[in-house]
Coordinates of N, CA and C in Angstrom, one line a residue:
V9 N 95.9 -24.2 -33.9 CA 94.7 -24.5 -33.1 C 94.8 -25.7 -32.2
A10 N 94.0 -25.8 -31.3 CA 94.1 -26.9 -30.5 C 92.7 -27.5 -30.3
A11 N 92.8 -28.8 -30.0 CA 91.4 -29.5 -29.8 C 91.6 -30.6 -28.7
S12 N 90.5 -30.8 -28.1 CA 90.3 -31.7 -26.9 C 90.0 -33.1 -27.7
P13 N 90.7 -34.1 -27.3 CA 90.5 -35.5 -28.0 C 89.0 -35.8 -27.7
Q14 N 88.3 -36.5 -28.5 CA 87.0 -37.1 -28.3 C 87.2 -38.5 -28.4
S15 N 87.5 -39.2 -27.4 CA 87.9 -40.8 -27.5 C 86.4 -41.5 -27.8
A16 N 86.8 -42.4 -28.6 CA 85.6 -43.3 -29.2 C 85.2 -44.3 -28.1
A17 N 86.2 -44.2 -26.9 CA 85.9 -45.2 -25.8 C 85.2 -44.2 -24.8
G18 N 85.0 -43.0 -24.8 CA 84.3 -42.1 -24.0 C 85.3 -41.5 -23.0
G19 N 86.5 -41.6 -23.4 CA 87.5 -40.9 -22.3 C 87.3 -39.4 -22.4
S20 N 87.8 -39.0 -21.1 CA 87.7 -37.3 -21.1 C 88.8 -36.7 -21.6
G21 N 89.8 -37.3 -22.1 CA 91.0 -36.4 -22.3 C 91.7 -36.1 -21.2
V22 N 91.6 -36.2 -19.7 CA 92.2 -36.0 -18.8 C 93.1 -37.0 -18.2
D23 N 94.4 -36.4 -18.0 CA 95.2 -37.4 -17.6 C 95.1 -37.4 -16.1
G24 N 95.0 -38.6 -15.3 CA 94.6 -38.6 -14.1 C 95.8 -38.5 -13.0
E25 N 97.1 -38.7 -13.6 CA 98.4 -38.5 -12.8 C 98.4 -37.0 -12.5
D26 N 98.6 -36.1 -13.5 CA 99.0 -34.9 -13.1 C 97.7 -33.9 -13.6
N27 N 96.5 -34.5 -13.7 CA 95.2 -33.6 -13.9 C 95.3 -32.5 -14.9
L28 N 96.1 -32.9 -16.0 CA 96.1 -32.0 -17.3 C 95.4 -32.6 -18.2
L29 N 94.8 -31.4 -18.8 CA 93.9 -31.8 -20.2 C 94.7 -32.2 -21.3
K30 N 94.5 -33.3 -22.0 CA 95.4 -33.7 -23.1 C 94.7 -32.9 -24.3
V31 N 95.6 -32.5 -25.0 CA 94.9 -31.7 -26.2 C 95.6 -32.2 -27.4
R32 N 95.0 -32.1 -28.7 CA 95.7 -32.3 -29.8 C 96.0 -31.0 -30.5
T33 N 97.2 -31.1 -31.3 CA 97.6 -29.7 -32.0 C 97.1 -29.8 -33.4
Y34 N 96.7 -28.8 -34.1 CA 96.3 -28.9 -35.5 C 96.9 -27.9 -36.4
D35 N 97.9 -28.2 -37.3 CA 98.3 -27.1 -38.3 C 97.1 -27.0 -39.4
I36 N 96.7 -25.7 -39.6 CA 95.6 -25.5 -40.5 C 96.3 -24.8 -41.7
S37 N 95.7 -25.3 -43.1 CA 96.3 -24.4 -44.2 C 95.2 -24.3 -45.1
I38 N 95.1 -23.3 -45.9 CA 94.1 -23.0 -46.7 C 94.6 -22.8 -48.0
T39 N 93.9 -23.4 -49.1 CA 94.5 -23.5 -50.5 C 93.3 -23.0 -51.2
Y40 N 93.4 -22.5 -52.4 CA 92.4 -21.9 -53.3 C 92.0 -23.2 -54.2
D41 N 90.8 -23.5 -54.3 CA 90.1 -24.6 -55.1 C 89.7 -24.0 -56.4
N42 N 90.6 -24.2 -57.6 CA 90.3 -23.5 -58.6 C 88.9 -24.1 -59.4
Y43 N 88.6 -25.2 -59.2 CA 87.4 -25.8 -59.6 C 86.3 -25.5 -59.1
Y44 N 86.0 -25.4 -57.7 CA 84.9 -24.8 -57.0 C 85.2 -23.3 -56.8
R45 N 86.4 -22.7 -57.0 CA 86.5 -21.2 -56.8 C 86.2 -20.7 -55.3
T46 N 86.7 -21.5 -54.5 CA 86.6 -21.2 -53.1 C 87.8 -21.8 -52.4
P47 N 88.0 -21.2 -51.1 CA 89.1 -21.7 -50.2 C 88.9 -23.3 -49.8
R48 N 89.8 -23.8 -49.8 CA 89.8 -25.4 -49.1 C 90.7 -25.4 -48.0
V49 N 90.2 -26.0 -47.0 CA 90.8 -26.1 -45.7 C 91.4 -27.4 -45.5
W50 N 92.7 -27.5 -44.9 CA 93.3 -28.7 -44.7 C 93.9 -28.7 -43.4
L51 N 93.8 -29.7 -42.7 CA 94.3 -29.8 -41.1 C 95.3 -31.3 -41.0
S52 N 96.3 -30.8 -40.3 CA 97.2 -31.9 -39.9 C 97.4 -32.0 -38.5
G53 N 97.0 -33.0 -38.0 CA 97.1 -33.2 -36.3 C 98.2 -33.8 -35.8
Y54 N 98.5 -33.2 -34.6 CA 99.7 -33.8 -33.8 C 99.2 -33.9 -32.3
T55 N 99.9 -35.0 -31.6 CA 99.9 -34.9 -30.2 C 100.4 -33.9 -29.4
A56 N 100.0 -33.5 -28.5 CA 100.6 -32.1 -27.7 C 101.7 -32.6 -26.9
S57 N 101.8 -33.9 -26.6 CA 103.0 -34.4 -25.7 C 104.2 -34.4 -26.7
D58 N 104.4 -35.1 -27.5 CA 105.4 -35.3 -28.4 C 105.4 -34.9 -29.9
R59 N 104.3 -34.4 -30.3 CA 104.2 -33.9 -31.7 C 104.1 -35.0 -32.7
S60 N 103.7 -36.2 -32.2 CA 103.9 -37.3 -33.3 C 102.5 -37.1 -34.1
P61 N 102.4 -37.3 -35.4 CA 101.3 -37.3 -36.3 C 100.2 -38.0 -35.8
L62 N 98.9 -37.6 -35.9 CA 97.8 -38.3 -35.5 C 97.4 -39.2 -36.9
T63 N 96.6 -40.1 -36.6 CA 96.3 -41.0 -37.9 C 95.0 -40.4 -38.2
G64 N 94.6 -40.8 -39.4 CA 93.4 -40.4 -40.1 C 92.3 -40.6 -39.0
D65 N 92.1 -41.8 -38.5 CA 91.1 -42.1 -37.6 C 91.0 -41.2 -36.3
Q66 N 92.3 -40.9 -35.8 CA 92.3 -39.9 -34.8 C 91.8 -38.4 -35.1
M67 N 92.2 -38.0 -36.3 CA 91.7 -36.6 -36.6 C 90.0 -36.7 -36.8
M68 N 89.5 -37.9 -37.3 CA 88.1 -37.8 -37.6 C 87.3 -37.9 -36.1
E69 N 88.1 -38.0 -35.1 CA 87.5 -38.2 -33.8 C 86.9 -36.8 -33.5
D70 N 87.6 -35.8 -33.9 CA 87.5 -34.4 -33.6 C 86.4 -33.7 -34.6
V71 N 85.9 -34.4 -35.6 CA 85.0 -33.9 -36.6 C 83.8 -34.5 -36.0
M72 N 82.7 -33.6 -36.4 CA 81.3 -34.0 -36.1 C 80.9 -35.2 -37.0
S73 N 80.4 -36.3 -36.5 CA 80.1 -37.5 -37.2 C 79.3 -37.4 -38.4
D74 N 78.3 -36.2 -38.4 CA 77.6 -36.1 -39.8 C 78.6 -35.8 -40.7
Y75 N 79.8 -35.1 -40.4 CA 80.6 -34.5 -41.7 C 81.9 -35.5 -41.7
A76 N 82.2 -36.3 -40.9 CA 83.3 -37.2 -40.9 C 83.3 -38.3 -41.9
N77 N 84.4 -38.2 -42.8 CA 84.3 -39.3 -44.1 C 83.2 -38.9 -45.2
R78 N 82.7 -37.8 -45.1 CA 81.7 -37.3 -46.0 C 82.2 -36.0 -46.6
T79 N 82.0 -34.9 -45.6 CA 82.6 -33.6 -46.0 C 83.9 -33.4 -45.8
V80 N 84.3 -34.1 -44.5 CA 85.7 -33.9 -44.4 C 86.3 -35.4 -44.5
T81 N 87.3 -35.4 -45.4 CA 87.9 -36.8 -45.7 C 89.5 -36.6 -45.6
M82 N 90.1 -37.7 -45.7 CA 91.5 -37.6 -45.5 C 92.2 -37.7 -47.1
E83 N 92.9 -36.7 -47.3 CA 93.2 -36.5 -48.5 C 94.7 -36.0 -48.6
R84 N 95.5 -36.3 -49.6 CA 96.9 -35.6 -49.9 C 96.9 -34.3 -50.1
H85 N 97.5 -33.5 -49.4 CA 97.7 -32.1 -49.5 C 98.5 -31.7 -51.0
P86 N 98.1 -30.7 -51.6 CA 98.7 -30.5 -52.9 C 100.2 -30.0 -52.7
H87 N 100.5 -29.4 -51.5 CA 101.6 -28.6 -51.4 C 102.5 -29.3 -50.3
V88 N 102.0 -30.0 -49.4 CA 102.6 -30.4 -48.3 C 102.6 -31.9 -48.4
E89 N 103.6 -32.6 -47.7 CA 103.5 -34.0 -47.7 C 102.7 -34.6 -46.7
G90 N 102.2 -35.8 -46.8 CA 101.3 -36.5 -45.9 C 99.8 -36.5 -46.2
L91 N 98.8 -37.4 -45.5 CA 97.6 -37.1 -45.4 C 97.2 -35.9 -44.6
H92 N 96.1 -35.3 -45.0 CA 95.5 -34.1 -44.3 C 94.1 -34.6 -44.1
A93 N 93.2 -34.0 -43.1 CA 91.9 -34.0 -43.0 C 91.5 -32.7 -44.2
S94 N 90.6 -32.9 -44.9 CA 90.2 -31.9 -45.8 C 88.9 -31.6 -46.0
V95 N 88.4 -30.4 -45.8 CA 87.0 -30.1 -45.9 C 86.7 -29.7 -47.4
H96 N 85.9 -30.8 -47.8 CA 85.6 -30.8 -49.2 C 84.8 -29.5 -49.8
P97 N 85.4 -28.7 -50.7 CA 84.8 -27.2 -51.0 C 83.5 -27.4 -51.8
C98 N 82.9 -28.5 -52.2 CA 81.8 -28.3 -53.2 C 80.7 -27.5 -52.6
Q99 N 80.5 -27.5 -51.3 CA 79.3 -26.6 -51.0 C 79.7 -25.3 -50.3
H100 N 80.8 -24.9 -50.3 CA 81.4 -23.7 -49.7 C 80.9 -22.5 -50.2
G101 N 80.9 -22.4 -51.4 CA 80.3 -21.2 -52.2 C 78.6 -20.9 -51.6
A102 N 77.8 -22.1 -51.8 CA 76.5 -21.8 -51.5 C 76.3 -21.7 -50.2
V103 N 77.0 -22.2 -49.2 CA 76.8 -21.8 -47.8 C 77.2 -20.6 -47.5
M104 N 78.5 -20.2 -48.0 CA 78.9 -19.0 -47.6 C 77.9 -17.7 -48.3
K105 N 77.4 -17.9 -49.2 CA 76.5 -17.0 -49.9 C 75.3 -17.0 -48.9
N106 N 74.9 -18.0 -48.3 CA 73.8 -17.9 -47.4 C 74.1 -17.3 -45.9
I107 N 75.3 -17.5 -45.7 CA 75.7 -17.0 -44.3 C 75.8 -15.4 -44.7
V108 N 76.3 -15.1 -45.7 CA 76.6 -13.7 -45.9 C 75.2 -13.0 -46.1
R109 N 74.3 -13.5 -46.7 CA 72.9 -13.1 -46.9 C 72.3 -12.8 -45.7
N110 N 72.5 -13.6 -44.5 CA 71.9 -13.7 -43.2 C 72.6 -12.6 -42.5
L111 N 73.9 -12.3 -42.7 CA 74.6 -11.3 -42.2 C 74.2 -9.9 -42.6
M112 N 73.8 -10.0 -43.9 CA 73.3 -8.6 -44.4 C 71.8 -8.3 -44.0
K113 N 71.2 -9.4 -43.6 CA 70.0 -8.8 -43.0 C 70.2 -8.2 -41.8
G114 N 71.3 -8.6 -40.9 CA 71.5 -8.0 -39.8 C 70.8 -8.6 -38.8
V115 N 71.0 -8.3 -37.5 CA 70.6 -8.8 -36.2 C 69.2 -8.1 -35.8
E116 N 69.3 -6.8 -36.2 CA 68.0 -6.1 -36.1 C 67.2 -5.6 -37.2
G117 N 67.4 -6.5 -38.4 CA 66.8 -6.2 -39.6 C 67.2 -5.3 -40.7
E118 N 68.3 -4.5 -40.3 CA 69.0 -3.5 -41.1 C 70.0 -4.3 -42.1
E119 N 69.8 -3.6 -43.3 CA 70.7 -4.3 -44.4 C 72.1 -3.7 -44.4
K120 N 73.0 -4.5 -43.8 CA 74.3 -4.1 -43.7 C 75.4 -5.3 -44.5
E121 N 76.1 -4.7 -45.3 CA 77.1 -5.7 -46.0 C 78.4 -5.8 -45.2
P122 N 78.8 -7.2 -44.9 CA 80.0 -7.3 -44.1 C 81.2 -7.0 -45.0
P123 N 82.2 -6.4 -44.2 CA 83.6 -6.0 -44.9 C 84.1 -7.0 -45.5
V124 N 84.9 -7.0 -46.8 CA 85.5 -8.2 -47.4 C 86.4 -8.8 -46.5
E125 N 87.2 -7.9 -45.8 CA 88.3 -8.6 -45.0 C 87.7 -9.5 -44.1
S126 N 86.4 -9.5 -43.5 CA 85.9 -10.5 -42.7 C 85.4 -11.9 -43.1
Y127 N 85.7 -12.0 -44.4 CA 85.4 -13.3 -45.1 C 86.1 -14.2 -44.6
L128 N 87.4 -14.2 -44.2 CA 88.1 -15.4 -43.9 C 87.6 -15.7 -42.1
F129 N 87.3 -14.9 -41.4 CA 86.6 -15.0 -40.3 C 85.5 -15.6 -40.4
I130 N 84.6 -15.2 -41.3 CA 83.4 -16.0 -41.3 C 83.4 -17.4 -42.0
F131 N 84.5 -17.6 -42.9 CA 84.7 -19.0 -43.5 C 85.1 -20.0 -42.2
L132 N 86.3 -19.4 -41.3 CA 86.5 -20.2 -40.1 C 85.4 -20.6 -39.1
K133 N 84.6 -19.6 -39.1 CA 83.2 -19.9 -38.3 C 82.5 -21.0 -38.9
F134 N 82.2 -20.8 -40.1 CA 81.6 -22.2 -40.9 C 82.3 -23.4 -40.8
V135 N 83.8 -23.4 -40.9 CA 84.5 -24.6 -40.7 C 84.3 -25.2 -39.0
S136 N 84.3 -24.1 -38.2 CA 84.2 -24.6 -36.8 C 82.8 -25.3 -36.7
S137 N 81.9 -25.1 -37.5 CA 80.7 -25.8 -37.3 C 80.6 -27.3 -37.5
M138 N 81.8 -27.6 -38.5 CA 82.0 -29.0 -38.8 C 83.0 -29.8 -37.9
I139 N 84.0 -28.9 -37.2 CA 84.9 -29.4 -36.4 C 84.9 -28.4 -35.1
P140 N 83.8 -28.9 -34.2 CA 83.7 -28.0 -33.0 C 84.7 -28.2 -32.0
T141 N 85.5 -29.3 -31.9 CA 86.3 -29.4 -30.8 C 87.6 -28.7 -31.0
I142 N 87.9 -27.9 -32.1 CA 89.0 -27.2 -32.5 C 88.7 -25.8 -32.1
N143 N 89.7 -25.1 -31.2 CA 89.3 -23.7 -30.6 C 90.0 -22.9 -31.5
Y144 N 89.4 -21.9 -32.2 CA 90.0 -21.3 -33.2 C 90.2 -19.9 -32.3
D145 N 91.3 -18.9 -32.8 CA 91.5 -17.8 -32.0 C 91.1 -16.6 -32.8
F146 N 89.8 -16.4 -32.8 CA 89.1 -15.2 -33.5 C 89.3 -14.0 -33.0
T147 N 89.7 -12.9 -33.6 CA 89.9 -11.4 -33.4 C 88.6 -10.7 -33.4
M148 N 87.6 -11.2 -34.1 CA 86.5 -10.5 -34.2 C 85.1 -11.4 -34.0
D149 N 84.0 -10.8 -33.7 CA 82.9 -11.5 -33.3 C 82.0 -11.4 -34.5
V150 N 81.3 -12.5 -35.0 CA 80.4 -12.4 -36.2 C 79.0 -12.9 -35.7
S151 N 77.9 -12.1 -36.1 CA 76.8 -12.5 -35.8 C 75.8 -12.4 -36.8
A152 N 74.7 -13.3 -36.9 CA 73.8 -13.1 -38.1 C 72.5 -13.4 -37.7
S153 N 71.5 -13.1 -38.6 CA 70.3 -13.4 -38.3 C 70.1 -14.7 -38.9
T154 N 69.1 -15.5 -38.1 CA 68.7 -16.8 -38.5 C 67.5 -16.9 -39.3
A155 N 66.9 -15.8 -39.4 CA 65.7 -15.8 -40.4 C 65.9 -16.2 -41.8
K156 N 65.1 -16.9 -42.3 CA 65.2 -17.3 -43.7 C 64.6 -16.5 -44.8

């Protein structure tokens, strides 16, 4: 996945010399959190130019300020070395139930259960709401009712 850097100084992320958009590259991994019984997302960022690792502060620039250092924190990955930005799973279950409930209501009010294999795509849409600067490659469209 790739993200356009959101500079704290208000930079555009465009290199003036060659007019190229500077992007960051992220490796994403998903583990299962046995305590919360939900997926847990881990992100590790690199500069696009030389693949040098991003600092925790640089990765947090790509996270919405409401979630930075609260829901998304820097932690050690259980299987990969180094610090990773981690989306804490404490509310994943409740949020996913809400999203699926709204999907079941359907856009036109008809009750339709989403297929099980779409869960990962729905989950990544949820994650993209916290980290909007990352462009995910979705192969399916997910739409839901916003009625409560």
